[in-house]
Amino acid sequence: MTGTVSSEARGGGATLPGVAGMDIGRNGNGTVTVRNGARIEVKADIKGDGSPAISLGRDAASSGRLTITGAGSTVLISAQSVLPGGGPGEAFNPFMRVGRDGIGELTITQGGKLLMDGQAVATVTDQRYTTLFIGGTGSTTPGGKGFATVSGAGSEIRLTGVDTNIAVGFGPQASGNLTIADQGKVSAIGLSVGAAGGTGVLKMDNSLMQLSGQETGGTLTGAYLTLGNGGGIAVASMANGSVININNTGSEGAGVYLGGGAVRPGGDGSLTMSGGSQINIQAAPGLGVLRVG
């Protein structure tokens, strides 16, 4: 079974550019399960007035749960470029909010996959981020509570394309929790835990995180793991041979930042590693960073 939400909104006999979107739990409670090789796609291949998106627990009194389980079971959120070279007329890349204002829960097990692919072109002046928020939605907007679990061989959250990042507990009052276990995998350019006044928890147990590349718009950040920045609080743990690879051979380097970062200084971050777990930083000479405080 495949379900597709396209970037055309129809009404009154006309076809108008809109936003491909899916809300699970908006002014209420919602649950969606994708299993037995089923697939949901939220796609934008024309320019709408916003990003293709999925929200779990969109409003303050809401809760939303999305479960993706079993080999071949997939949720895809994607956007295509409509303007070579980018600019104001370019399409917008996808985002997902797990607990925007309410409570959101994302569970990926037994080989299920969440794929986010943003192909809209980003420039310094016209940013086009591809973002997964787990708890919260913005640096100045009070956020909700988000919980995400990726567990089991083949289970994966994978962000590809332009300026990919994951934020766990992002924004004032927001809280987020990301658990990666039993050979689960998460990949993007960067991961921020406990940012802009939010609180975040990262727990890895026999799992893999791959952070690689660098941004082409916005702050042009290289590959990064940031724990506690902009007044945020982060607690992270890695156990049983968990691995974080942070790779970028470009000009912006690669690094781990505990307690503040260049974009959002200040914050509290802690990291505990055990059981042969490791962090590998690969960058051009002089551009690999491990910064504490």
Short mmCIF file of C-alpha atoms in Angstrom, two decimals:
data_model
loop_
_atom_site.label_atom_id
_atom_site.label_comp_id
_atom_site.label_asym_id
_atom_site.label_seq_id
_atom_site.Cartn_x
_atom_site.Cartn_y
_atom_site.Cartn_z
CA MET A 1 0.00 0.00 0.00
CA THR A 2 1.30 3.42 -0.94
CA GLY A 3 -0.24 6.73 0.10
CA THR A 4 0.83 10.01 -1.51
CA VAL A 5 0.11 13.60 -0.51
CA SER A 6 1.05 15.89 -3.41
CA SER A 7 1.78 19.61 -3.56
CA GLU A 8 -1.48 20.56 -5.24
CA ALA A 9 -4.50 21.79 -3.32
CA ARG A 10 -7.74 21.36 -5.23
CA GLY A 11 -10.96 23.25 -4.67
CA GLY A 12 -13.70 25.06 -6.58
CA GLY A 13 -12.80 23.34 -9.82
CA ALA A 14 -9.28 24.86 -9.88
CA THR A 15 -5.82 23.52 -9.13
CA LEU A 16 -3.76 25.86 -6.95
CA PRO A 17 -0.23 25.59 -5.57
CA GLY A 18 -0.48 24.62 -1.91
CA VAL A 19 1.52 22.69 0.63
CA ALA A 20 1.89 18.92 0.80
CA GLY A 21 1.29 18.17 4.46
CA MET A 22 0.08 15.66 7.00
CA ASP A 23 -0.96 16.36 10.60
CA ILE A 24 -1.33 13.52 13.10
CA GLY A 25 -2.97 14.94 16.20
CA ARG A 26 -4.22 18.47 15.60
CA ASN A 27 -6.71 19.75 18.17
CA GLY A 28 -7.03 16.13 19.24
CA ASN A 29 -5.25 12.80 19.28
CA GLY A 30 -4.08 10.81 16.27
CA THR A 31 -2.27 7.54 15.55
CA VAL A 32 -0.87 6.23 12.27
CA THR A 33 0.92 2.90 11.79
CA VAL A 34 2.90 2.07 8.63
CA ARG A 35 3.69 -1.65 8.52
CA ASN A 36 4.09 -4.75 6.32
CA GLY A 37 5.94 -2.82 3.62
CA ALA A 38 3.40 0.03 3.41
CA ARG A 39 4.56 3.48 2.29
CA ILE A 40 3.43 7.07 2.82
CA GLU A 41 4.88 9.84 0.66
CA VAL A 42 4.53 13.58 1.22
CA LYS A 43 6.02 15.17 -1.90
CA ALA A 44 6.41 18.62 -3.43
CA ASP A 45 7.47 18.86 -7.07
CA ILE A 46 6.10 22.33 -7.73
CA LYS A 47 6.62 25.47 -5.65
CA GLY A 48 3.96 25.79 -2.98
CA ASP A 49 3.60 28.42 -0.30
CA GLY A 50 5.53 26.40 2.27
CA SER A 51 7.43 23.19 2.95
CA PRO A 52 6.10 19.63 2.56
CA ALA A 53 5.73 18.53 6.17
CA ILE A 54 4.45 16.05 8.72
CA SER A 55 3.52 17.20 12.23
CA LEU A 56 2.85 14.96 15.23
CA GLY A 57 1.04 16.67 18.11
CA ARG A 58 0.67 19.94 16.27
CA ASP A 59 -1.32 22.01 18.76
CA ALA A 60 -0.87 22.41 22.51
CA ALA A 61 -3.76 20.13 23.50
CA SER A 62 -2.88 17.52 20.89
CA SER A 63 -0.94 14.27 20.73
CA GLY A 64 0.21 12.40 17.66
CA ARG A 65 1.90 9.04 17.19
CA LEU A 66 3.54 7.64 14.07
CA THR A 67 4.89 4.08 14.02
CA ILE A 68 6.93 2.72 11.09
CA THR A 69 7.66 -0.96 11.50
CA GLY A 70 8.90 -3.82 9.37
CA ALA A 71 11.22 -4.19 6.38
CA GLY A 72 10.13 -1.99 3.46
CA SER A 73 7.81 0.14 5.58
CA THR A 74 8.67 3.73 4.72
CA VAL A 75 7.59 7.32 5.23
CA LEU A 76 9.13 9.71 2.69
CA ILE A 77 8.98 13.52 2.78
CA SER A 78 10.61 15.15 -0.24
CA ALA A 79 10.93 18.32 -2.29
CA GLN A 80 12.34 18.95 -5.76
CA SER A 81 14.13 22.04 -7.04
CA VAL A 82 12.12 24.30 -9.35
CA LEU A 83 14.72 27.07 -9.82
CA PRO A 84 18.28 26.18 -10.92
CA GLY A 85 20.76 28.01 -8.72
CA GLY A 86 18.13 28.80 -6.08
CA GLY A 87 16.76 32.17 -5.03
CA PRO A 88 13.48 33.64 -3.75
CA GLY A 89 11.43 31.62 -6.25
CA GLU A 90 12.90 28.26 -5.25
CA ALA A 91 10.76 25.55 -3.64
CA PHE A 92 11.03 24.79 0.09
CA ASN A 93 12.66 21.71 1.55
CA PRO A 94 10.79 19.33 3.85
CA PHE A 95 10.55 19.34 7.59
CA MET A 96 8.96 17.16 10.25
CA ARG A 97 7.88 18.19 13.75
CA VAL A 98 7.51 15.54 16.44
CA GLY A 99 5.74 17.43 19.23
CA ARG A 100 5.41 20.92 17.77
CA ASP A 101 3.21 22.42 20.50
CA GLY A 102 1.70 19.21 21.90
CA ILE A 103 3.14 15.73 22.42
CA GLY A 104 4.58 13.75 19.52
CA GLU A 105 5.90 10.21 19.37
CA LEU A 106 7.82 8.66 16.47
CA THR A 107 8.72 4.95 16.65
CA ILE A 108 10.74 3.16 13.97
CA THR A 109 11.42 -0.56 14.44
CA GLN A 110 12.23 -3.82 12.65
CA GLY A 111 13.68 -2.20 9.54
CA GLY A 112 11.24 0.68 9.09
CA LYS A 113 12.53 3.94 7.63
CA LEU A 114 11.85 7.67 7.81
CA LEU A 115 13.41 9.34 4.75
CA MET A 116 13.60 13.09 4.24
CA ASP A 117 15.03 14.34 0.94
CA GLY A 118 15.39 18.07 0.23
CA GLN A 119 16.58 18.93 -3.28
CA ALA A 120 15.62 22.62 -3.30
CA VAL A 121 18.77 24.74 -3.73
CA ALA A 122 19.94 26.81 -0.75
CA THR A 123 21.94 30.03 -0.92
CA VAL A 124 23.32 32.24 1.84
CA THR A 125 20.43 34.70 1.45
CA ASP A 126 17.70 32.16 0.59
CA GLN A 127 17.95 29.32 3.07
CA ARG A 128 16.30 25.97 2.40
CA TYR A 129 16.82 23.71 5.41
CA THR A 130 15.76 20.06 5.54
CA THR A 131 14.93 19.59 9.23
CA LEU A 132 13.57 17.06 11.69
CA PHE A 133 12.41 18.65 14.96
CA ILE A 134 11.95 16.32 17.93
CA GLY A 135 10.30 18.55 20.52
CA GLY A 136 9.78 22.16 19.46
CA THR A 137 9.69 24.06 16.19
CA GLY A 138 11.70 27.29 16.42
CA SER A 139 14.33 29.18 18.39
CA THR A 140 11.87 31.78 19.72
CA THR A 141 8.61 29.78 19.77
CA PRO A 142 7.58 27.83 22.89
CA GLY A 143 7.58 24.16 21.92
CA GLY A 144 6.09 20.84 22.94
CA LYS A 145 7.43 17.41 23.84
CA GLY A 146 8.86 15.00 21.30
CA PHE A 147 9.97 11.38 21.60
CA ALA A 148 11.68 9.43 18.84
CA THR A 149 12.99 5.85 18.87
CA VAL A 150 14.94 4.07 16.14
CA SER A 151 15.52 0.43 17.04
CA GLY A 152 16.58 -2.72 15.21
CA ALA A 153 18.77 -3.65 12.25
CA GLY A 154 17.75 -1.72 9.13
CA SER A 155 15.68 0.80 11.10
CA GLU A 156 16.68 4.29 10.08
CA ILE A 157 16.13 8.02 10.03
CA ARG A 158 17.95 9.36 6.97
CA LEU A 159 18.07 13.00 5.87
CA THR A 160 19.55 13.63 2.43
CA GLY A 161 19.92 16.55 0.04
CA VAL A 162 20.36 20.17 1.06
CA ASP A 163 21.25 21.48 4.53
CA THR A 164 20.00 18.55 6.58
CA ASN A 165 19.77 18.82 10.35
CA ILE A 166 18.04 17.26 13.33
CA ALA A 167 17.08 19.25 16.44
CA VAL A 168 16.14 17.52 19.69
CA GLY A 169 14.50 19.86 22.21
CA PHE A 170 14.62 23.08 20.20
CA GLY A 171 13.24 26.35 21.57
CA PRO A 172 11.94 27.67 24.89
CA GLN A 173 9.94 25.14 26.96
CA ALA A 174 10.56 22.43 24.36
CA SER A 175 11.84 19.01 25.33
CA GLY A 176 12.97 16.15 23.14
CA ASN A 177 14.24 12.62 23.49
CA LEU A 178 16.00 10.61 20.76
CA THR A 179 16.85 6.94 21.39
CA ILE A 180 18.84 4.89 18.86
CA ALA A 181 19.28 1.24 19.78
CA ASP A 182 20.01 -2.31 18.59
CA GLN A 183 21.77 -1.37 15.30
CA GLY A 184 19.41 1.49 14.46
CA LYS A 185 20.91 4.34 12.40
CA VAL A 186 20.45 8.11 12.08
CA SER A 187 22.10 10.33 9.46
CA ALA A 188 22.18 14.05 8.54
CA ILE A 189 24.72 16.87 8.33
CA GLY A 190 24.19 17.95 11.91
CA LEU A 191 22.44 17.09 15.16
CA SER A 192 21.66 19.62 17.89
CA VAL A 193 20.42 18.45 21.29
CA GLY A 194 18.99 20.95 23.81
CA ALA A 195 19.07 24.19 21.83
CA ALA A 196 17.75 27.74 22.16
CA GLY A 197 16.40 27.23 25.67
CA GLY A 198 15.14 23.70 25.10
CA THR A 199 16.02 20.45 26.86
CA GLY A 200 17.19 17.39 24.96
CA VAL A 201 18.23 13.81 25.67
CA LEU A 202 20.20 11.59 23.28
CA LYS A 203 20.60 7.91 24.13
CA MET A 204 22.58 5.50 21.92
CA ASP A 205 22.91 1.78 22.63
CA ASN A 206 24.68 -0.44 20.06
CA SER A 207 23.78 2.00 17.29
CA LEU A 208 25.23 4.28 14.61
CA MET A 209 25.01 7.98 13.82
CA GLN A 210 26.46 9.39 10.61
CA LEU A 211 26.89 13.18 10.41
CA SER A 212 28.54 14.30 7.18
CA GLY A 213 28.84 17.16 4.69
CA GLN A 214 28.31 20.89 5.07
CA GLU A 215 25.56 23.40 4.47
CA THR A 216 25.31 25.45 1.27
CA GLY A 217 23.07 28.19 2.70
CA GLY A 218 22.44 29.96 5.98
CA THR A 219 25.43 29.82 8.30
CA LEU A 220 27.34 27.38 6.03
CA THR A 221 27.92 25.04 8.97
CA GLY A 222 30.04 21.91 8.62
CA ALA A 223 29.13 18.50 10.05
CA TYR A 224 28.41 18.81 13.77
CA LEU A 225 27.10 17.37 17.00
CA THR A 226 26.09 20.10 19.46
CA LEU A 227 25.01 19.27 23.01
CA GLY A 228 23.44 22.22 24.86
CA ASN A 229 23.60 25.60 23.11
CA GLY A 230 21.80 28.93 23.23
CA GLY A 231 20.82 28.40 26.86
CA GLY A 232 19.69 24.83 26.23
CA ILE A 233 20.41 21.73 28.31
CA ALA A 234 21.52 18.41 26.82
CA VAL A 235 22.31 14.99 28.26
CA ALA A 236 23.80 12.35 25.94
CA SER A 237 24.99 8.79 26.46
CA MET A 238 26.62 6.18 24.22
CA ALA A 239 26.80 2.53 25.26
CA ASN A 240 27.65 -0.95 23.93
CA GLY A 241 29.84 -0.01 21.02
CA SER A 242 27.78 2.89 19.69
CA VAL A 243 29.52 4.97 17.04
CA ILE A 244 29.18 8.58 15.90
CA ASN A 245 31.04 9.45 12.69
CA ILE A 246 31.37 13.18 11.94
CA ASN A 247 32.89 13.75 8.50
CA ASN A 248 33.45 16.82 6.38
CA THR A 249 36.49 17.53 4.24
CA GLY A 250 35.10 20.93 3.18
CA SER A 251 36.03 24.41 4.35
CA GLU A 252 33.74 24.45 7.41
CA GLY A 253 35.21 21.38 9.06
CA ALA A 254 33.57 18.98 11.50
CA GLY A 255 33.19 18.96 15.24
CA VAL A 256 31.59 18.15 18.57
CA TYR A 257 30.49 21.03 20.81
CA LEU A 258 29.48 20.52 24.46
CA GLY A 259 27.96 23.57 26.10
CA GLY A 260 27.54 26.22 23.44
CA GLY A 261 28.36 26.68 19.77
CA ALA A 262 29.41 29.41 17.40
CA VAL A 263 25.86 30.14 16.22
CA ARG A 264 24.23 29.91 19.69
CA PRO A 265 26.78 30.33 22.48
CA GLY A 266 26.01 29.31 26.05
CA GLY A 267 24.32 26.18 27.36
CA ASP A 268 24.95 23.01 29.33
CA GLY A 269 25.93 19.72 27.70
CA SER A 270 27.09 16.40 29.08
CA LEU A 271 28.25 13.23 27.34
CA THR A 272 28.89 9.79 28.84
CA MET A 273 30.56 7.04 26.77
CA SER A 274 30.91 3.39 27.75
CA GLY A 275 31.31 -0.13 26.42
CA GLY A 276 33.79 0.69 23.65
CA SER A 277 31.66 3.46 22.13
CA GLN A 278 33.49 6.01 20.00
CA ILE A 279 33.26 9.33 18.21
CA ASN A 280 35.29 9.73 15.02
CA ILE A 281 35.90 13.21 13.61
CA GLN A 282 37.30 13.49 10.09
CA ALA A 283 38.07 16.89 8.58
CA ALA A 284 40.69 18.80 6.63
CA PRO A 285 43.86 19.59 8.60
CA GLY A 286 43.14 22.02 11.44
CA LEU A 287 39.37 21.89 10.96
CA GLY A 288 38.43 18.98 13.24
CA VAL A 289 37.06 20.27 16.56
CA LEU A 290 36.18 18.90 19.99
CA ARG A 291 35.12 21.82 22.17
CA VAL A 292 33.95 21.52 25.78
CA GLY A 293 32.33 24.57 27.37
#
